[in-house]
Short mmCIF file of C-alpha atoms and ligand atoms in Angstrom, two decimals:
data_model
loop_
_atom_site.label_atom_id
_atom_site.label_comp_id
_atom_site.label_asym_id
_atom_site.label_seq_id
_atom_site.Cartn_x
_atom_site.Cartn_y
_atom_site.Cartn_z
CA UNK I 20 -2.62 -16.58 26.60
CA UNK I 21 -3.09 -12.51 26.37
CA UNK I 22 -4.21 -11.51 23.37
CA UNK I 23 -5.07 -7.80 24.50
CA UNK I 24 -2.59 -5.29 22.88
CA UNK I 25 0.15 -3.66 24.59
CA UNK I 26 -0.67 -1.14 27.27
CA UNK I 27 0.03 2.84 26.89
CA UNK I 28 0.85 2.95 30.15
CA UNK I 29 4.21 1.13 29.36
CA UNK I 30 5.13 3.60 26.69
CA UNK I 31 6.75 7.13 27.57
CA UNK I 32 5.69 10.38 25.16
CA UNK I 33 8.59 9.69 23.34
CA UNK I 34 7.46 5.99 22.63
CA UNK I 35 4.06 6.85 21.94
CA UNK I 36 5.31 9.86 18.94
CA UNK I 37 7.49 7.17 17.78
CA UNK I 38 4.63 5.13 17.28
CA UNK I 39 2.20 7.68 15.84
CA UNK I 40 4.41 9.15 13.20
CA UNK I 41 5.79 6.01 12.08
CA UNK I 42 5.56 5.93 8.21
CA UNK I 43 3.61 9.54 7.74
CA UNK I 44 4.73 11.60 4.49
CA UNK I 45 4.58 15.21 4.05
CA UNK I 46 2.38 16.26 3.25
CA UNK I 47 -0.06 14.36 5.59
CA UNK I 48 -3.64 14.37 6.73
CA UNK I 49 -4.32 12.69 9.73
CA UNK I 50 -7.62 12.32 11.39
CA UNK I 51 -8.50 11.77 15.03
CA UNK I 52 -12.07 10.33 16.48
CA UNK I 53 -13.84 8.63 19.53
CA UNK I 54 -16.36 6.34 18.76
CA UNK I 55 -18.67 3.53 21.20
CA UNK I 56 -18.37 0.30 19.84
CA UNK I 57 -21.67 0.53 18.49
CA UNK I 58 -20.76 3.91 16.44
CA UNK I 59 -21.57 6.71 17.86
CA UNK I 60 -19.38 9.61 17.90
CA UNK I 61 -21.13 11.25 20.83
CA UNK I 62 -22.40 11.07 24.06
CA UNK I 63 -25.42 13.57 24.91
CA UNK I 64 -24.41 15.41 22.11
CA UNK I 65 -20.66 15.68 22.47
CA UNK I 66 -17.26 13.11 22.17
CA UNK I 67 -15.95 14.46 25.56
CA UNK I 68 -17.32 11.64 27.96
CA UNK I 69 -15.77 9.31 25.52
CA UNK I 70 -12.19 8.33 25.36
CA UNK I 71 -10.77 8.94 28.94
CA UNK I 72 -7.26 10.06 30.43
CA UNK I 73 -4.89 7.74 27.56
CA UNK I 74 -7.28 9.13 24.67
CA UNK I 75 -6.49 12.46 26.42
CA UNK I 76 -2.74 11.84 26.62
CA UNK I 77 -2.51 11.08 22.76
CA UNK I 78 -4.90 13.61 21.79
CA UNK I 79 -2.42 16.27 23.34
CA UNK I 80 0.45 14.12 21.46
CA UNK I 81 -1.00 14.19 18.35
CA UNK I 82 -1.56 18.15 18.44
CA UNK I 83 2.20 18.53 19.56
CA UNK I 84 3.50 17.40 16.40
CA UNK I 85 1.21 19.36 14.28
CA UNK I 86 1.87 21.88 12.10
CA UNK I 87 -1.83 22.96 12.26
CA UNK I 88 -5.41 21.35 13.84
CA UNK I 89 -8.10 21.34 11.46
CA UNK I 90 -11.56 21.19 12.54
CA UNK I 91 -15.03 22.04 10.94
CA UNK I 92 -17.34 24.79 12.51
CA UNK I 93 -20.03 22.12 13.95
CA UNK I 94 -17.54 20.50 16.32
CA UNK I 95 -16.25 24.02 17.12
CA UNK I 96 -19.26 25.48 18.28
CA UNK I 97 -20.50 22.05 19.70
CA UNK I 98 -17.72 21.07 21.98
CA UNK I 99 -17.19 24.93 22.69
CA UNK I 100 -13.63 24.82 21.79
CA UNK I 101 -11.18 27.77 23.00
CA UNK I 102 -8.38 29.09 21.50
CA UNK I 103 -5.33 26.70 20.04
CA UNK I 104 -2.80 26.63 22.84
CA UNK I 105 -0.82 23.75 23.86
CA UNK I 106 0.17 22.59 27.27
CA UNK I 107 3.66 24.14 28.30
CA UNK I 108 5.30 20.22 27.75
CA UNK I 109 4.34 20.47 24.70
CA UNK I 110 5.22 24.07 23.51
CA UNK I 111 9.33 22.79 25.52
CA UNK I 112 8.90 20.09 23.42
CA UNK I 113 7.76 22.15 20.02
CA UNK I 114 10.91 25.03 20.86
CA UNK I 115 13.16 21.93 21.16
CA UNK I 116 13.04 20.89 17.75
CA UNK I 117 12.83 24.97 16.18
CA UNK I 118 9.07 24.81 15.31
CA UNK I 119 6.79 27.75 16.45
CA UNK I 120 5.28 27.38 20.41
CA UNK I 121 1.76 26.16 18.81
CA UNK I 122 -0.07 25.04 15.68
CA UNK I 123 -2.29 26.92 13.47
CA UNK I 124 -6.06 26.87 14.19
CA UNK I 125 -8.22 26.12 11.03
CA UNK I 126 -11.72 26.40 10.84
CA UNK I 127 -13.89 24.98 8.01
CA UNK I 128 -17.34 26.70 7.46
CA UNK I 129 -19.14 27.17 4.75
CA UNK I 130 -22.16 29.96 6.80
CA UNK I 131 -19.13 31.90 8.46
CA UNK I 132 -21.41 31.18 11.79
CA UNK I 133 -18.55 32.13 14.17
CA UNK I 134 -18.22 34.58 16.39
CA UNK I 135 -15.40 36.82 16.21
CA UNK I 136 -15.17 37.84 19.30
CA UNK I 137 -15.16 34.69 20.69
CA UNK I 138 -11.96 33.44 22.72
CA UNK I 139 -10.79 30.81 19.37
CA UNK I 140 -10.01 34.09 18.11
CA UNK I 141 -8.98 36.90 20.80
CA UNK I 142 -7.53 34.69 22.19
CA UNK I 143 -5.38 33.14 19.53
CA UNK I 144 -1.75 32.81 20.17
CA UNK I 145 -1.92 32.02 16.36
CA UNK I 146 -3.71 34.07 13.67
CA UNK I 147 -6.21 31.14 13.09
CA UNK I 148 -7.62 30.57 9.25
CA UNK I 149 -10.76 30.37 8.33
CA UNK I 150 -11.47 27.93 5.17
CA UNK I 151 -14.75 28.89 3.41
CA UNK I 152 -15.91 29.50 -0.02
CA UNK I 153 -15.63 32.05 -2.57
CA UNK I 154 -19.14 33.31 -2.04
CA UNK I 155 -18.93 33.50 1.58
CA UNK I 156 -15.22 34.86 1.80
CA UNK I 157 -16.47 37.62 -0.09
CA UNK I 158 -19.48 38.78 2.35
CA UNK I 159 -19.52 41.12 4.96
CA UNK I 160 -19.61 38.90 7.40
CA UNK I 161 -16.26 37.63 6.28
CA UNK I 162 -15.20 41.64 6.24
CA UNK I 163 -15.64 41.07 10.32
CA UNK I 164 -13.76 37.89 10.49
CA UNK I 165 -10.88 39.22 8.76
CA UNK I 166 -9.92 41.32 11.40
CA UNK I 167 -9.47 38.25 14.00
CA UNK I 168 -8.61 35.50 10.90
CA UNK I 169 -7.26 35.02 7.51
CA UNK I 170 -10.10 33.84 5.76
CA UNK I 171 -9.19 31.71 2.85
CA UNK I 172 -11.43 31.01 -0.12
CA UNK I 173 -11.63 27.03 -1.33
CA UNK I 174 -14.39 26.51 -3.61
CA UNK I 175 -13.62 24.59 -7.16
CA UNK I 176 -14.17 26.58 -10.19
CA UNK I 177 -17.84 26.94 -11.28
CA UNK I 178 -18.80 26.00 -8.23
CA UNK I 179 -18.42 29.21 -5.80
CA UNK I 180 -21.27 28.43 -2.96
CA UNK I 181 -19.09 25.14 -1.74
CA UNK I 182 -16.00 24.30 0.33
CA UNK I 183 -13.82 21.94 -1.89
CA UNK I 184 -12.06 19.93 0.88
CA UNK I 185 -9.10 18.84 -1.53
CA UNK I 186 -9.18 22.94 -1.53
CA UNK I 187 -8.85 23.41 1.81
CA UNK I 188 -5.98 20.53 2.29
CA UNK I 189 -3.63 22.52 -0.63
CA UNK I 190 -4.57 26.05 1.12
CA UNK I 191 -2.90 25.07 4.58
CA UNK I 192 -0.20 23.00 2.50
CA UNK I 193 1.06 25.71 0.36
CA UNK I 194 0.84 27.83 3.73
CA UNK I 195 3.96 25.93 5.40
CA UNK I 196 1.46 23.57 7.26
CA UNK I 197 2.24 20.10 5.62
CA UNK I 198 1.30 18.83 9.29
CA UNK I 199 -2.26 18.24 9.24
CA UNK I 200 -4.02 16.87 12.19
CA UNK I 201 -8.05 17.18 11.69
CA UNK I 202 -9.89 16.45 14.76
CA UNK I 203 -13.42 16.55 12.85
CA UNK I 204 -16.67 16.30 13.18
CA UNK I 205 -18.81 13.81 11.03
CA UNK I 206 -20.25 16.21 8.71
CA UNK I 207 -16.65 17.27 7.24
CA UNK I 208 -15.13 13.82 7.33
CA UNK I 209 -17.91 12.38 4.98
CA UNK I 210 -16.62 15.16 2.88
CA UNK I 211 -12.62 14.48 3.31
CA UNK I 212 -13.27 10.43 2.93
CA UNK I 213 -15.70 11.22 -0.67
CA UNK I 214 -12.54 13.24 -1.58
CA UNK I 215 -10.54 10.53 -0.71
CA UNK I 216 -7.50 13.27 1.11
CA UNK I 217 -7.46 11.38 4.87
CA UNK I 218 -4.27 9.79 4.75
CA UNK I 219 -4.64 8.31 8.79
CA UNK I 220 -7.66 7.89 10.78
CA UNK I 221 -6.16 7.60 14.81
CA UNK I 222 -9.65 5.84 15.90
CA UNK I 223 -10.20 5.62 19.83
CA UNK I 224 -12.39 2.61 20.55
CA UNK I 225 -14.66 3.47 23.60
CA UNK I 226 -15.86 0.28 25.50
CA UNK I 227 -19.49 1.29 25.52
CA UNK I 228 -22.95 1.18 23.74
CA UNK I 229 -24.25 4.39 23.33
CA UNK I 230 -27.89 2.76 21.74
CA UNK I 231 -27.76 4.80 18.32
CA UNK I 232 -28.86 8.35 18.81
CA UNK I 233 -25.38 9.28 18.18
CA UNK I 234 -23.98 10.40 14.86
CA UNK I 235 -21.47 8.01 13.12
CA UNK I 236 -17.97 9.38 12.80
CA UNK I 237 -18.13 10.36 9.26
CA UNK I 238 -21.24 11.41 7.53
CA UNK I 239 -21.79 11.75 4.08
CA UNK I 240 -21.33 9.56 0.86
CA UNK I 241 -17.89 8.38 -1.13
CA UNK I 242 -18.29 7.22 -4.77
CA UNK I 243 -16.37 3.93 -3.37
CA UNK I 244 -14.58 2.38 0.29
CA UNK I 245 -11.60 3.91 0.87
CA UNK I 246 -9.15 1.25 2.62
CA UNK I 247 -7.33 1.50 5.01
CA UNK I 248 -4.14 -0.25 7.00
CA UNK I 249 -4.01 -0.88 10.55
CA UNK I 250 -0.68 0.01 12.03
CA UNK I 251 -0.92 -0.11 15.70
CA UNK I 252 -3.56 -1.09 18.31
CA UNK I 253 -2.84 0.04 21.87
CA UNK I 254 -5.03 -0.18 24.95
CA UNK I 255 -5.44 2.54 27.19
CA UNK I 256 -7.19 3.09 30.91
CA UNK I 257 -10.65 2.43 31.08
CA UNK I 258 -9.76 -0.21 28.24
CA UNK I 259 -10.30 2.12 25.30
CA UNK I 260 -8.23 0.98 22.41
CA UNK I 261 -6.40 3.33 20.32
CA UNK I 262 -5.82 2.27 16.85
CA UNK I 263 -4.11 4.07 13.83
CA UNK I 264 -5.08 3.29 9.98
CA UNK I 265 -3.41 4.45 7.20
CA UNK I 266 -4.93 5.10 3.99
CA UNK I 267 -3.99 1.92 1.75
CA UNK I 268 -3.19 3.63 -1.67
N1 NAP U 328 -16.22 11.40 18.42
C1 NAP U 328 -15.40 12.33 18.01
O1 NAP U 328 -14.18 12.12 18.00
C2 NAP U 328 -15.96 13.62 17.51
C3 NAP U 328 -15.11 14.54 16.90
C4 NAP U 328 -15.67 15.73 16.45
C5 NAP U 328 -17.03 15.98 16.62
N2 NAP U 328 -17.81 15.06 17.22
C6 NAP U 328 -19.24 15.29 17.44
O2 NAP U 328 -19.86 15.49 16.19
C7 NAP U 328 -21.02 16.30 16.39
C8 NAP U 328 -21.02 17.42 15.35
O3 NAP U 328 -21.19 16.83 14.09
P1 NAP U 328 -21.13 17.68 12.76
O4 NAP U 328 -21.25 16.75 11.63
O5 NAP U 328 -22.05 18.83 12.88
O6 NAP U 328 -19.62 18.22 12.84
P2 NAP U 328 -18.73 19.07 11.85
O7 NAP U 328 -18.38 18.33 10.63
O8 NAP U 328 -17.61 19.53 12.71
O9 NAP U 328 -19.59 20.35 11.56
C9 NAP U 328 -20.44 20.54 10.47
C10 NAP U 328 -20.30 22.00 10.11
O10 NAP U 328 -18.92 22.27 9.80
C11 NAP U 328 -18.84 22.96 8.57
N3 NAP U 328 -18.45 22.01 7.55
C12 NAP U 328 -18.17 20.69 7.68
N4 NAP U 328 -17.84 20.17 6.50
C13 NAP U 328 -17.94 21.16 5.60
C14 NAP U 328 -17.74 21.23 4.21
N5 NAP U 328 -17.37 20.17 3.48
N6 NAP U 328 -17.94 22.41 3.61
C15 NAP U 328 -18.32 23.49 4.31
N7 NAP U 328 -18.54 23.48 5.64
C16 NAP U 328 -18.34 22.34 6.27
C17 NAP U 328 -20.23 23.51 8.36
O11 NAP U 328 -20.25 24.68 9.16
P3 NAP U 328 -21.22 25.91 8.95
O12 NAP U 328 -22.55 25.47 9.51
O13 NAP U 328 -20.60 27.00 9.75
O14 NAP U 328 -21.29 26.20 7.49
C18 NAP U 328 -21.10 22.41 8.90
O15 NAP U 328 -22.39 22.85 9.25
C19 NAP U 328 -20.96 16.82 17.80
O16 NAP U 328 -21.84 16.04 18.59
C20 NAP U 328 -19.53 16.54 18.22
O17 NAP U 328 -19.43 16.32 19.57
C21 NAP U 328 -17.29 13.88 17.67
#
């Protein structure tokens, strides 16, 4: 009897995007992590020696279909990520259907600790947003950004010194970019899960033990569990298993 779950290496693209955007409203937030199976979210300090070539091939499926790719200043600066341009397959693919050649880069940070001059932004094919809050988008160091970025304020009222996630979800909404697709860190996940906005957590199960100086995937603290529904599991090379949640509401 095989009770392992189907293989990705069965499914085309087309399969696999069938798959992933089964049942997803619009507005939607949809989350995307590695983790070991005993929790960590890194591996010497980043995810990329997790996952492997099938948690690679979705990854780059999940950011097709995206109207934007949301992801918090830590993993930014951590995994040194470049600017926000797709694969050509992809940006055929995107043309095919009328949307533009590649999603919207959005960066959460609450310091403004990036570099403007660094390629995320010079070498945007996008103007990327920034998402910050009210104190910070009104600094000088914001004054810098704005030439490379549209810097967006997102704090709650009374509250100016903070980045309200639920905030930052309606900014890129009312911008067009009902498409979410956050690919972390921990730090800003703890926040999205307390304010209870992740509609789908895409979870890539990495068949190791990583011995627990890793970070869990979300850190933080939510006033109560926020459930979720499993909707596919799928096993990939180097038996990862990819799984997708949805937010049981
Ligand atoms: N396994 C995976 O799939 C995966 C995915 C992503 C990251 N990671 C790993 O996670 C580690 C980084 O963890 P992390 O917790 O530092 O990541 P993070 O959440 O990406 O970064 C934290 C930083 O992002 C900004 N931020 C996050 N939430 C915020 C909020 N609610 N309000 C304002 N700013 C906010 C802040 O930036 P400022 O300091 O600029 O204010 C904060 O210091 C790395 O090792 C990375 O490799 C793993």
């Amino acid at each position: 009897m095989n009770v392992l779950p189907p293989s990705v290496a069965d499914l085309s693209d087309e399969d696999l995007l069938e798959l992933y955007t089964a049942g997803t409203g619009a507005p939607w937030l949809r989350v995307n992590f590695v983790a070991t199976l005993d929790g960590s979210a890194s591996a010497a300090g980043v995810s990329g020696s997790l996952g492997g070539p099938d948690d690679l091939r979705v990854f780059d499926l999940l950011r097709r279909v995206a109207d934007v790719v949301l992801v918090a200043a830590g993993t930014v600066r951590d995994e040194g990520y470049g600017p926000m341009v797709l694969h050509d397959v992809d940006v055929a693919w995107r043309r095919s259907r009328g949307m533009p050649d590649h999603p919207v880069f959005a960066i959460v940070t609450g310091s403004l600790s990036l570099d403007p001059a660094s390629r995320v932004f010079t070498e945007a094919p996008v103007r990327p947003i920034v998402l910050t809050s009210t104190s910070a988008a009104s600094s000088p160091t914001a004054a810098a950004l704005r030439d490379v970025a549209e810097v967006v304020a997102c704090s709650a009222d009374g509250d100016e010194d903070s980045v309200d996630v639920a905030l930052v979800r309606e900014a890129l909404v009312s911008r067009g970019y009902g498409t979410i697709h956050c690919e972390g860190g921990p730090t800003f996940l703890g926040a999205l899960v307390a304010a209870d906005v992740v509609d789908e957590l895409t979870l890539t199960i990495d068949p190791s033990l990583e011995g627990g100086a890793g970070p869990r995937i979300a850190r933080g603290s939510s006033p109560e569990l926020r459930r979720m529904r499993p909707v596919h599991v799928l096993r990939g090379d180097g038996d990862v298993l990819l799984t997708r949640y949805v937010r049981a509401r």
